[in-house]
mmCIF file of C-alpha atoms in Angstrom:
data_model
loop_
_atom_site.group_PDB
_atom_site.id
_atom_site.type_symbol
_atom_site.label_atom_id
_atom_site.label_comp_id
_atom_site.label_asym_id
_atom_site.label_seq_id
_atom_site.Cartn_x
_atom_site.Cartn_y
_atom_site.Cartn_z
ATOM 1 C CA MET A 755 104.035 7.081 139.622
ATOM 2 C CA ALA A 756 107.436 5.698 138.613
ATOM 3 C CA THR A 757 110.335 8.141 138.682
ATOM 4 C CA ARG A 758 112.936 8.208 135.944
ATOM 5 C CA GLU A 759 116.502 7.453 137.027
ATOM 6 C CA ARG A 760 118.706 10.515 136.898
ATOM 7 C CA VAL A 761 121.659 9.821 134.633
ATOM 8 C CA ARG A 762 125.148 10.921 135.631
ATOM 9 C CA LEU A 763 127.832 12.077 133.211
ATOM 10 C CA PRO A 764 130.250 9.180 132.522
ATOM 11 C CA PRO A 765 133.946 9.502 133.460
ATOM 12 C CA SER A 766 134.963 9.656 129.783
ATOM 13 C CA VAL A 767 133.340 13.098 129.444
ATOM 14 C CA PHE A 768 135.874 14.712 131.757
ATOM 15 C CA ARG A 769 139.076 13.552 130.058
ATOM 16 C CA LEU A 770 140.756 13.229 133.418
ATOM 17 C CA PRO A 771 144.555 12.893 133.689
ATOM 18 C CA VAL A 772 144.008 9.508 135.244
ATOM 19 C CA GLU A 773 147.641 8.463 135.743
ATOM 20 C CA LYS A 774 148.503 11.753 137.439
ATOM 21 C CA ILE A 775 145.474 11.494 139.727
ATOM 22 C CA ARG A 776 146.374 7.935 140.709
ATOM 23 C CA GLU A 777 149.924 9.028 141.466
ATOM 24 C CA GLY A 778 148.691 11.840 143.723
ATOM 25 C CA TYR A 779 150.195 14.537 141.506
ATOM 26 C CA TYR A 780 147.278 16.926 142.176
ATOM 27 C CA SER A 781 146.789 15.912 145.817
ATOM 28 C CA ASP A 782 147.925 17.574 149.028
ATOM 29 C CA ALA A 783 151.098 15.775 150.071
ATOM 30 C CA TYR A 784 149.789 14.630 153.450
ATOM 31 C CA PHE A 785 147.033 12.613 151.775
ATOM 32 C CA ASN A 786 149.620 10.845 149.630
ATOM 33 C CA LEU A 787 151.727 10.184 152.722
ATOM 34 C CA THR A 788 148.630 8.851 154.499
ATOM 35 C CA LYS A 789 147.983 6.371 151.690
ATOM 36 C CA GLN A 790 151.622 5.281 151.664
ATOM 37 C CA LEU A 791 151.672 4.759 155.423
ATOM 38 C CA LEU A 792 148.430 2.760 155.514
ATOM 39 C CA GLU A 793 149.650 0.501 152.704
ATOM 40 C CA ALA A 794 153.107 0.028 154.270
ATOM 41 C CA ASP A 795 151.538 -0.760 157.652
ATOM 42 C CA ASN A 796 149.041 -3.121 156.021
ATOM 43 C CA HIS A 797 146.334 -1.162 157.827
ATOM 44 C CA HIS A 798 143.031 -1.117 155.940
ATOM 45 C CA PRO A 799 140.316 0.542 158.042
ATOM 46 C CA ARG A 800 136.837 0.504 156.567
ATOM 47 C CA VAL A 801 135.675 4.089 157.019
ATOM 48 C CA LEU A 802 132.800 6.288 155.980
ATOM 49 C CA MET A 803 133.876 9.645 154.535
ATOM 50 C CA GLN A 804 131.270 12.423 154.635
ATOM 51 C CA VAL A 805 131.357 15.455 152.317
ATOM 52 C CA PHE A 806 129.539 18.751 152.978
ATOM 53 C CA GLN A 807 129.703 22.534 152.554
ATOM 54 C CA ARG A 808 128.403 25.489 154.558
ATOM 55 C CA LYS A 809 126.012 27.531 152.384
ATOM 56 C CA ASP A 810 122.604 27.442 150.769
ATOM 57 C CA SER A 811 123.834 26.505 147.329
ATOM 58 C CA ILE A 812 123.478 24.478 144.136
ATOM 59 C CA LEU A 813 125.557 21.311 143.947
ATOM 60 C CA GLY A 814 127.969 21.146 141.040
ATOM 61 C CA GLY A 815 130.879 18.907 140.129
ATOM 62 C CA VAL A 816 129.504 15.809 141.821
ATOM 63 C CA ASP A 817 129.540 13.730 138.624
ATOM 64 C CA GLU A 818 133.144 14.768 138.004
ATOM 65 C CA ALA A 819 134.019 13.954 141.623
ATOM 66 C CA ILE A 820 132.501 10.501 141.150
ATOM 67 C CA ALA A 821 134.543 10.108 137.956
ATOM 68 C CA VAL A 822 137.681 10.898 139.968
ATOM 69 C CA LEU A 823 136.747 8.102 142.366
ATOM 70 C CA LYS A 824 135.837 5.618 139.664
ATOM 71 C CA THR A 825 139.156 6.087 137.872
ATOM 72 C CA GLY A 826 141.423 6.894 140.817
ATOM 73 C CA VAL A 827 140.469 4.467 143.591
ATOM 74 C CA GLY A 828 142.904 1.588 143.984
ATOM 75 C CA HIS A 829 146.584 0.816 144.512
ATOM 76 C CA TYR A 830 149.729 -0.177 142.683
ATOM 77 C CA GLU A 831 151.128 -3.687 142.744
ATOM 78 C CA GLY A 832 154.544 -3.051 141.352
ATOM 79 C CA ASP A 833 153.903 -0.948 138.237
ATOM 80 C CA VAL A 834 150.388 -2.295 137.712
ATOM 81 C CA TRP A 835 147.381 -0.303 138.898
ATOM 82 C CA VAL A 836 144.686 -2.357 140.604
ATOM 83 C CA PRO A 837 141.330 -0.514 140.509
ATOM 84 C CA THR A 838 139.034 -1.130 143.466
ATOM 85 C CA PHE A 839 136.146 1.284 143.110
ATOM 86 C CA ASP A 840 133.796 -1.709 142.973
ATOM 87 C CA GLN A 841 134.721 -2.422 146.583
ATOM 88 C CA LEU A 842 133.429 0.955 147.766
ATOM 89 C CA GLU A 843 129.905 2.128 148.486
ATOM 90 C CA VAL A 844 129.448 5.692 147.237
ATOM 91 C CA LYS A 845 126.246 7.659 147.675
ATOM 92 C CA ALA A 846 125.682 11.159 146.343
ATOM 93 C CA LEU A 847 123.241 13.853 145.342
ATOM 94 C CA HIS A 848 123.001 14.994 141.726
ATOM 95 C CA GLU A 849 124.211 17.898 139.614
ATOM 96 C CA GLY A 850 122.033 20.961 140.173
ATOM 97 C CA ASP A 851 120.465 19.762 143.432
ATOM 98 C CA GLU A 852 119.713 22.523 145.902
ATOM 99 C CA ILE A 853 121.711 21.962 149.083
ATOM 100 C CA GLU A 854 121.697 23.366 152.589
ATOM 101 C CA PRO A 855 124.562 24.299 154.929
ATOM 102 C CA TRP A 856 126.176 21.213 156.495
ATOM 103 C CA GLU A 857 124.031 18.855 154.406
ATOM 104 C CA THR A 858 125.862 15.679 153.467
ATOM 105 C CA VAL A 859 126.184 15.670 149.675
ATOM 106 C CA MET A 860 128.291 12.517 149.270
ATOM 107 C CA THR A 861 129.541 9.601 151.338
ATOM 108 C CA ILE A 862 132.357 7.197 150.490
ATOM 109 C CA GLU A 863 132.543 3.950 152.420
ATOM 110 C CA GLY A 864 135.360 1.445 152.101
ATOM 111 C CA ASP A 865 139.047 0.768 152.683
ATOM 112 C CA TYR A 866 140.506 4.221 153.368
ATOM 113 C CA ALA A 867 143.901 3.192 152.004
ATOM 114 C CA GLU A 868 142.303 2.851 148.570
ATOM 115 C CA PHE A 869 140.996 6.438 148.291
ATOM 116 C CA ALA A 870 142.847 8.600 150.835
ATOM 117 C CA HIS A 871 144.900 10.258 148.065
ATOM 118 C CA LEU A 872 141.855 11.602 146.179
ATOM 119 C CA GLU A 873 140.329 14.015 148.710
ATOM 120 C CA THR A 874 142.025 17.151 147.370
ATOM 121 C CA VAL A 875 140.885 16.445 143.841
ATOM 122 C CA TYR A 876 137.218 15.623 144.379
ATOM 123 C CA LEU A 877 136.720 18.434 146.898
ATOM 124 C CA GLY A 878 138.330 20.968 144.566
ATOM 125 C CA VAL A 879 136.141 19.864 141.686
ATOM 126 C CA MET A 880 132.950 20.323 143.695
ATOM 127 C CA ALA A 881 134.109 23.630 145.159
ATOM 128 C CA ARG A 882 134.730 25.170 141.744
ATOM 129 C CA ARG A 883 131.678 23.815 139.964
ATOM 130 C CA THR A 884 129.320 24.603 142.842
ATOM 131 C CA LEU A 885 130.598 28.177 143.013
ATOM 132 C CA ILE A 886 129.835 28.731 139.314
ATOM 133 C CA MET A 887 126.460 27.015 139.544
ATOM 134 C CA ARG A 888 125.389 28.999 142.599
ATOM 135 C CA ASN A 889 126.478 32.322 141.067
ATOM 136 C CA VAL A 890 124.740 31.618 137.760
ATOM 137 C CA ARG A 891 121.522 30.499 139.450
ATOM 138 C CA GLU A 892 121.520 33.741 141.452
ATOM 139 C CA VAL A 893 121.736 35.988 138.373
ATOM 140 C CA VAL A 894 119.213 33.832 136.497
ATOM 141 C CA SER A 895 116.791 34.329 139.349
ATOM 142 C CA ALA A 896 117.511 38.064 139.433
ATOM 143 C CA ALA A 897 116.831 38.383 135.689
ATOM 144 C CA ASN A 898 113.252 37.088 135.978
ATOM 145 C CA GLY A 899 113.589 34.600 133.149
ATOM 146 C CA LYS A 900 115.528 36.802 130.744
ATOM 147 C CA PRO A 901 118.494 35.069 129.087
ATOM 148 C CA ILE A 902 121.849 35.185 130.840
ATOM 149 C CA LEU A 903 124.935 35.031 128.632
ATOM 150 C CA TYR A 904 127.947 33.528 130.407
ATOM 151 C CA PHE A 905 131.009 35.650 129.547
ATOM 152 C CA PRO A 906 133.831 34.980 132.070
ATOM 153 C CA ALA A 907 136.159 33.024 129.754
ATOM 154 C CA ARG A 908 138.679 35.848 129.410
ATOM 155 C CA HIS A 909 138.858 36.327 133.174
ATOM 156 C CA ASP A 910 140.308 32.927 134.058
ATOM 157 C CA HIS A 911 142.595 30.158 132.874
ATOM 158 C CA TRP A 912 141.419 28.376 129.741
ATOM 159 C CA LEU A 913 141.627 24.957 131.390
ATOM 160 C CA VAL A 914 138.587 25.682 133.577
ATOM 161 C CA GLN A 915 136.275 26.454 130.664
ATOM 162 C CA THR A 916 134.759 23.024 130.045
ATOM 163 C CA GLY A 917 133.547 22.337 133.565
ATOM 164 C CA ASP A 918 132.617 25.944 134.242
ATOM 165 C CA GLY A 919 130.511 26.043 131.103
ATOM 166 C CA TRP A 920 128.693 22.882 132.146
ATOM 167 C CA SER A 921 128.014 24.378 135.571
ATOM 168 C CA ALA A 922 126.701 27.564 133.976
ATOM 169 C CA HIS A 923 124.446 25.473 131.738
ATOM 170 C CA ILE A 924 122.983 23.548 134.678
ATOM 171 C CA GLY A 925 122.690 26.779 136.637
ATOM 172 C CA GLY A 926 120.449 28.234 133.941
ATOM 173 C CA SER A 927 122.654 30.248 131.593
ATOM 174 C CA ILE A 928 121.224 30.207 128.079
ATOM 175 C CA GLY A 929 124.493 30.872 126.270
ATOM 176 C CA VAL A 930 128.252 30.517 126.717
ATOM 177 C CA SER A 931 130.985 32.187 124.724
ATOM 178 C CA THR A 932 133.349 29.334 123.823
ATOM 179 C CA ASP A 933 132.944 25.917 122.252
ATOM 180 C CA ALA A 934 134.871 24.427 125.179
ATOM 181 C CA GLN A 935 132.294 25.746 127.641
ATOM 182 C CA ALA A 936 129.514 24.104 125.617
ATOM 183 C CA SER A 937 131.306 20.833 124.884
ATOM 184 C CA TRP A 938 129.854 18.619 127.630
ATOM 185 C CA TRP A 939 126.302 18.993 126.305
ATOM 186 C CA GLY A 940 127.255 19.218 122.624
ATOM 187 C CA GLY A 941 126.572 22.925 122.151
ATOM 188 C CA ARG A 942 128.542 25.782 120.645
ATOM 189 C CA GLY A 943 129.856 29.104 121.850
ATOM 190 C CA ILE A 944 127.952 32.246 120.878
ATOM 191 C CA GLY A 945 129.081 35.840 120.629
ATOM 192 C CA THR A 946 128.622 39.325 119.283
ATOM 193 C CA VAL A 947 130.397 41.477 116.694
ATOM 194 C CA PRO A 948 133.473 42.380 118.776
ATOM 195 C CA HIS A 949 135.314 45.664 119.165
ATOM 196 C CA ALA A 950 138.424 44.231 117.511
ATOM 197 C CA LEU A 951 136.545 43.444 114.298
ATOM 198 C CA ILE A 952 135.087 46.940 114.288
ATOM 199 C CA ALA A 953 138.603 48.348 114.671
ATOM 200 C CA ALA A 954 139.720 46.165 111.758
ATOM 201 C CA TYR A 955 137.131 48.003 109.643
ATOM 202 C CA ASN A 956 138.469 51.393 110.766
ATOM 203 C CA GLY A 957 135.875 51.887 113.465
ATOM 204 C CA ASP A 958 132.896 51.569 111.131
ATOM 205 C CA THR A 959 130.547 49.486 113.267
ATOM 206 C CA ALA A 960 127.813 49.318 110.641
ATOM 207 C CA LEU A 961 130.230 48.064 107.983
ATOM 208 C CA ALA A 962 131.779 45.467 110.290
ATOM 209 C CA ALA A 963 128.297 44.327 111.300
ATOM 210 C CA ARG A 964 127.206 44.042 107.683
ATOM 211 C CA LYS A 965 130.249 41.919 106.834
ATOM 212 C CA PHE A 966 129.668 39.754 109.898
ATOM 213 C CA ALA A 967 125.989 39.230 109.108
ATOM 214 C CA ASP A 968 126.741 38.329 105.495
ATOM 215 C CA ARG A 969 129.179 35.653 106.660
ATOM 216 C CA PHE A 970 127.495 34.293 109.793
ATOM 217 C CA GLY A 971 123.902 35.522 109.812
ATOM 218 C CA ARG A 972 122.499 32.175 108.681
ATOM 219 C CA ASP A 973 124.172 30.397 111.600
ATOM 220 C CA MET A 974 123.460 32.656 114.557
ATOM 221 C CA ASN A 975 121.517 35.587 115.925
ATOM 222 C CA VAL A 976 123.614 38.613 115.013
ATOM 223 C CA THR A 977 124.224 40.899 117.979
ATOM 224 C CA VAL A 978 126.453 43.945 117.647
ATOM 225 C CA LEU A 979 128.453 45.929 120.198
ATOM 226 C CA VAL A 980 127.546 49.591 119.646
ATOM 227 C CA ASP A 981 129.800 51.475 122.058
ATOM 228 C CA PHE A 982 132.965 51.658 119.905
ATOM 229 C CA LYS A 983 132.657 55.433 119.414
ATOM 230 C CA ASN A 984 130.973 55.894 122.798
ATOM 231 C CA ASP A 985 127.791 57.042 121.069
ATOM 232 C CA SER A 986 125.660 53.957 121.505
ATOM 233 C CA VAL A 987 122.281 55.311 120.445
ATOM 234 C CA THR A 988 123.575 56.772 117.188
ATOM 235 C CA THR A 989 125.564 53.623 116.416
ATOM 236 C CA ALA A 990 122.631 51.357 117.258
ATOM 237 C CA LEU A 991 120.466 53.210 114.743
ATOM 238 C CA GLU A 992 123.191 53.019 112.085
ATOM 239 C CA VAL A 993 123.576 49.292 112.609
ATOM 240 C CA ALA A 994 119.828 48.674 112.590
ATOM 241 C CA ASP A 995 119.487 50.604 109.368
ATOM 242 C CA ALA A 996 122.405 48.747 107.743
ATOM 243 C CA LEU A 997 121.313 45.241 108.737
ATOM 244 C CA GLY A 998 117.533 45.451 108.778
ATOM 245 C CA GLU A 999 116.000 42.062 109.549
ATOM 246 C CA ASP A 1000 119.464 40.506 109.797
ATOM 247 C CA LEU A 1001 120.005 42.240 113.143
ATOM 248 C CA TRP A 1002 118.900 40.335 116.252
ATOM 249 C CA GLY A 1003 120.167 42.753 118.866
ATOM 250 C CA VAL A 1004 122.565 45.459 119.971
ATOM 251 C CA ARG A 1005 124.819 45.172 122.985
ATOM 252 C CA LEU A 1006 125.523 48.096 125.296
ATOM 253 C CA ASP A 1007 128.928 47.765 126.962
ATOM 254 C CA THR A 1008 129.988 51.317 127.884
ATOM 255 C CA SER A 1009 132.948 51.528 130.269
ATOM 256 C CA ASN A 1010 132.066 52.537 133.802
ATOM 257 C CA THR A 1011 134.654 55.314 133.486
ATOM 258 C CA LEU A 1012 132.813 56.977 130.583
ATOM 259 C CA ALA A 1013 129.469 58.639 130.014
ATOM 260 C CA ASP A 1014 127.950 57.788 126.650
ATOM 261 C CA GLU A 1015 127.784 60.772 124.281
ATOM 262 C CA SER A 1016 124.023 60.392 123.936
ATOM 263 C CA LEU A 1017 123.688 61.064 127.658
ATOM 264 C CA ARG A 1018 126.316 63.792 127.641
ATOM 265 C CA ARG A 1019 124.254 65.649 125.067
ATOM 266 C CA LEU A 1020 121.410 65.618 127.572
ATOM 267 C CA HIS A 1021 123.246 66.118 130.867
ATOM 268 C CA GLY A 1022 126.724 67.400 130.105
ATOM 269 C CA ASP A 1023 129.349 66.547 132.704
ATOM 270 C CA THR A 1024 126.721 65.177 135.108
ATOM 271 C CA ALA A 1025 125.733 62.381 132.720
ATOM 272 C CA PRO A 1026 125.727 58.927 134.361
ATOM 273 C CA LYS A 1027 128.600 56.641 133.415
ATOM 274 C CA GLY A 1028 128.695 53.075 132.168
ATOM 275 C CA VAL A 1029 125.648 51.146 131.014
ATOM 276 C CA ALA A 1030 123.255 53.368 132.913
ATOM 277 C CA ALA A 1031 119.554 52.625 133.080
ATOM 278 C CA GLU A 1032 118.848 55.838 131.224
ATOM 279 C CA LEU A 1033 121.131 54.769 128.377
ATOM 280 C CA VAL A 1034 119.145 51.555 127.954
ATOM 281 C CA GLU A 1035 115.849 53.445 128.032
ATOM 282 C CA LEU A 1036 117.068 56.000 125.497
ATOM 283 C CA THR A 1037 118.357 53.292 123.157
ATOM 284 C CA ARG A 1038 115.029 51.449 123.335
ATOM 285 C CA SER A 1039 113.068 54.629 122.757
ATOM 286 C CA GLU A 1040 115.095 55.654 119.714
ATOM 287 C CA LEU A 1041 115.060 52.181 118.169
ATOM 288 C CA ASP A 1042 111.284 52.035 118.565
ATOM 289 C CA LYS A 1043 110.830 55.558 117.197
ATOM 290 C CA HIS A 1044 112.764 54.649 114.045
ATOM 291 C CA GLY A 1045 110.840 51.433 113.412
ATOM 292 C CA PHE A 1046 113.244 48.911 114.979
ATOM 293 C CA LYS A 1047 110.991 47.535 117.702
ATOM 294 C CA ASP A 1048 112.163 43.969 117.115
ATOM 295 C CA VAL A 1049 115.829 44.746 117.822
ATOM 296 C CA ARG A 1050 116.759 43.376 121.247
ATOM 297 C CA ILE A 1051 118.984 45.088 123.777
ATOM 298 C CA VAL A 1052 121.737 43.126 125.512
ATOM 299 C CA VAL A 1053 123.657 44.795 128.337
ATOM 300 C CA SER A 1054 127.052 43.865 129.774
ATOM 301 C CA GLY A 1055 129.866 45.396 131.763
ATOM 302 C CA GLY A 1056 129.902 45.086 135.544
ATOM 303 C CA PHE A 1057 126.586 43.301 135.899
ATOM 304 C CA ASN A 1058 125.989 41.016 138.876
ATOM 305 C CA ALA A 1059 122.876 39.730 140.627
ATOM 306 C CA GLU A 1060 122.402 42.884 142.676
ATOM 307 C CA ARG A 1061 122.606 45.186 139.678
ATOM 308 C CA ILE A 1062 120.338 42.970 137.601
ATOM 309 C CA ARG A 1063 117.751 42.973 140.372
ATOM 310 C CA ALA A 1064 117.856 46.768 140.436
ATOM 311 C CA PHE A 1065 117.322 46.964 136.657
ATOM 312 C CA GLU A 1066 114.445 44.499 136.816
ATOM 313 C CA ALA A 1067 112.805 46.278 139.746
ATOM 314 C CA ALA A 1068 112.899 49.490 137.724
ATOM 315 C CA SER A 1069 111.551 47.733 134.573
ATOM 316 C CA ILE A 1070 114.541 48.803 132.480
ATOM 317 C CA PRO A 1071 113.919 47.442 128.933
ATOM 318 C CA VAL A 1072 116.731 44.881 128.813
ATOM 319 C CA ASP A 1073 116.213 41.690 126.798
ATOM 320 C CA SER A 1074 119.330 39.807 127.909
ATOM 321 C CA TYR A 1075 122.198 40.226 130.356
ATOM 322 C CA GLY A 1076 125.826 39.388 129.631
ATOM 323 C CA VAL A 1077 127.617 38.595 132.870
ATOM 324 C CA GLY A 1078 131.346 38.048 133.210
ATOM 325 C CA SER A 1079 133.828 38.068 136.051
ATOM 326 C CA SER A 1080 131.280 38.232 138.887
ATOM 327 C CA LEU A 1081 130.249 34.653 138.072
ATOM 328 C CA ILE A 1082 133.663 33.228 138.984
ATOM 329 C CA ARG A 1083 134.196 35.266 142.152
ATOM 330 C CA GLY A 1084 133.618 34.100 145.715
ATOM 331 C CA SER A 1085 133.984 30.704 147.322
ATOM 332 C CA ASN A 1086 131.933 27.603 148.007
ATOM 333 C CA ASP A 1087 134.333 25.261 149.751
ATOM 334 C CA PHE A 1088 133.694 21.618 150.600
ATOM 335 C CA THR A 1089 135.033 19.543 153.494
ATOM 336 C CA ALA A 1090 135.436 15.783 153.845
ATOM 337 C CA ASP A 1091 135.688 13.958 157.175
ATOM 338 C CA VAL A 1092 136.072 10.371 158.246
ATOM 339 C CA VAL A 1093 133.042 10.030 160.527
ATOM 340 C CA LEU A 1094 132.816 6.256 160.981
ATOM 341 C CA ASN A 1095 135.603 3.689 161.357
ATOM 342 C CA GLU A 1096 134.537 0.044 161.180
ATOM 343 C CA GLY A 1097 130.991 1.266 161.750
ATOM 344 C CA LYS A 1098 131.821 3.152 164.946
ATOM 345 C CA PRO A 1099 131.878 6.971 165.433
ATOM 346 C CA ALA A 1100 135.303 8.343 164.542
ATOM 347 C CA ALA A 1101 134.714 12.009 163.698
ATOM 348 C CA LYS A 1102 136.483 15.008 165.154
ATOM 349 C CA VAL A 1103 134.364 17.046 167.523
ATOM 350 C CA GLY A 1104 131.709 19.032 165.667
ATOM 351 C CA ARG A 1105 131.850 16.870 162.516
ATOM 352 C CA GLU A 1106 129.671 13.947 163.539
ATOM 353 C CA TYR A 1107 127.966 11.631 161.054
ATOM 354 C CA ARG A 1108 124.893 13.248 159.475
ATOM 355 C CA PRO A 1109 122.980 10.712 157.354
ATOM 356 C CA ASN A 1110 121.047 12.090 154.405
ATOM 357 C CA GLU A 1111 118.122 10.154 152.932
ATOM 358 C CA ARG A 1112 118.433 12.148 149.711
ATOM 359 C CA LEU A 1113 121.697 10.454 148.754
ATOM 360 C CA GLU A 1114 121.519 7.895 145.960
ATOM 361 C CA LEU A 1115 123.770 4.892 145.510
ATOM 362 C CA VAL A 1116 126.324 5.374 142.740
ATOM 363 C CA LYS A 1117 126.514 2.414 140.380
#
């Protein structure tokens, strides 16, 4: 059976600062000095560079790394840039491929003087995107197929949103919160009725939700935060009654420093804090009891893979998880080594050439 060629994202998608990359503006200085020395010495070794990382992970950023090479490989002759990517042989895995520790994910073979200055940039791209992809895939797996909403935009610099959103998409997230995060696949950001809008309507969640649904209900599934007064069950019922069939879901987002009033009425000062399992169960029970069985429950606030697994193991009636800062935490660093020089072993001890039959030639 013939297999369909896997298409890579073209360099134009990434809107790279090409001139700055060529100049080495984003590169560690010693790589720029290496390129300058090789060119000045007229030394042009044909090397094979090998890229790997050290975890069981999901490969991200490889198409962007290839775009960096396609647009940044070459040299200046006077003020004129001479591109030479076509003189290299690049092989790589694909976005979203599962990878093992020490597995070679990309090789670059050619005149080292032409691409020495790019190592910082392409490694950093893969490190960031792979981290996001691995983290998202972990929570998607923990959620047993329930939608994951990707909500870390406010926890990091806005410039990382586009690539992070793409990584979250490939990792399995069903929704992102900004248009920038959805831009590489032509999607749109999604969201809920926020606390600030509720405050703008004097804390009347049902009124703010009604206004929101009237304006945007035809364009999106209306989901409403119901913890503004820290009485989520009562507010959820008010919102469901006010919106009727226009309400898709309610979102529980109680601070982990507070116990929701609905639980305090049951347990007093011993009530569990934050979005406790019991709060979800009580909200579901009361919605069902009042005829709102179709209203979904979204939970957010401190959720990570471990906590999601615990909720799923206990069959807590959650329909979707909103996950934020935990998805951008951690590390997934990549390393690049020259392992062959003119076809002969040239690696530092412990970093020998490790061929990988899974690599595909980049055209």
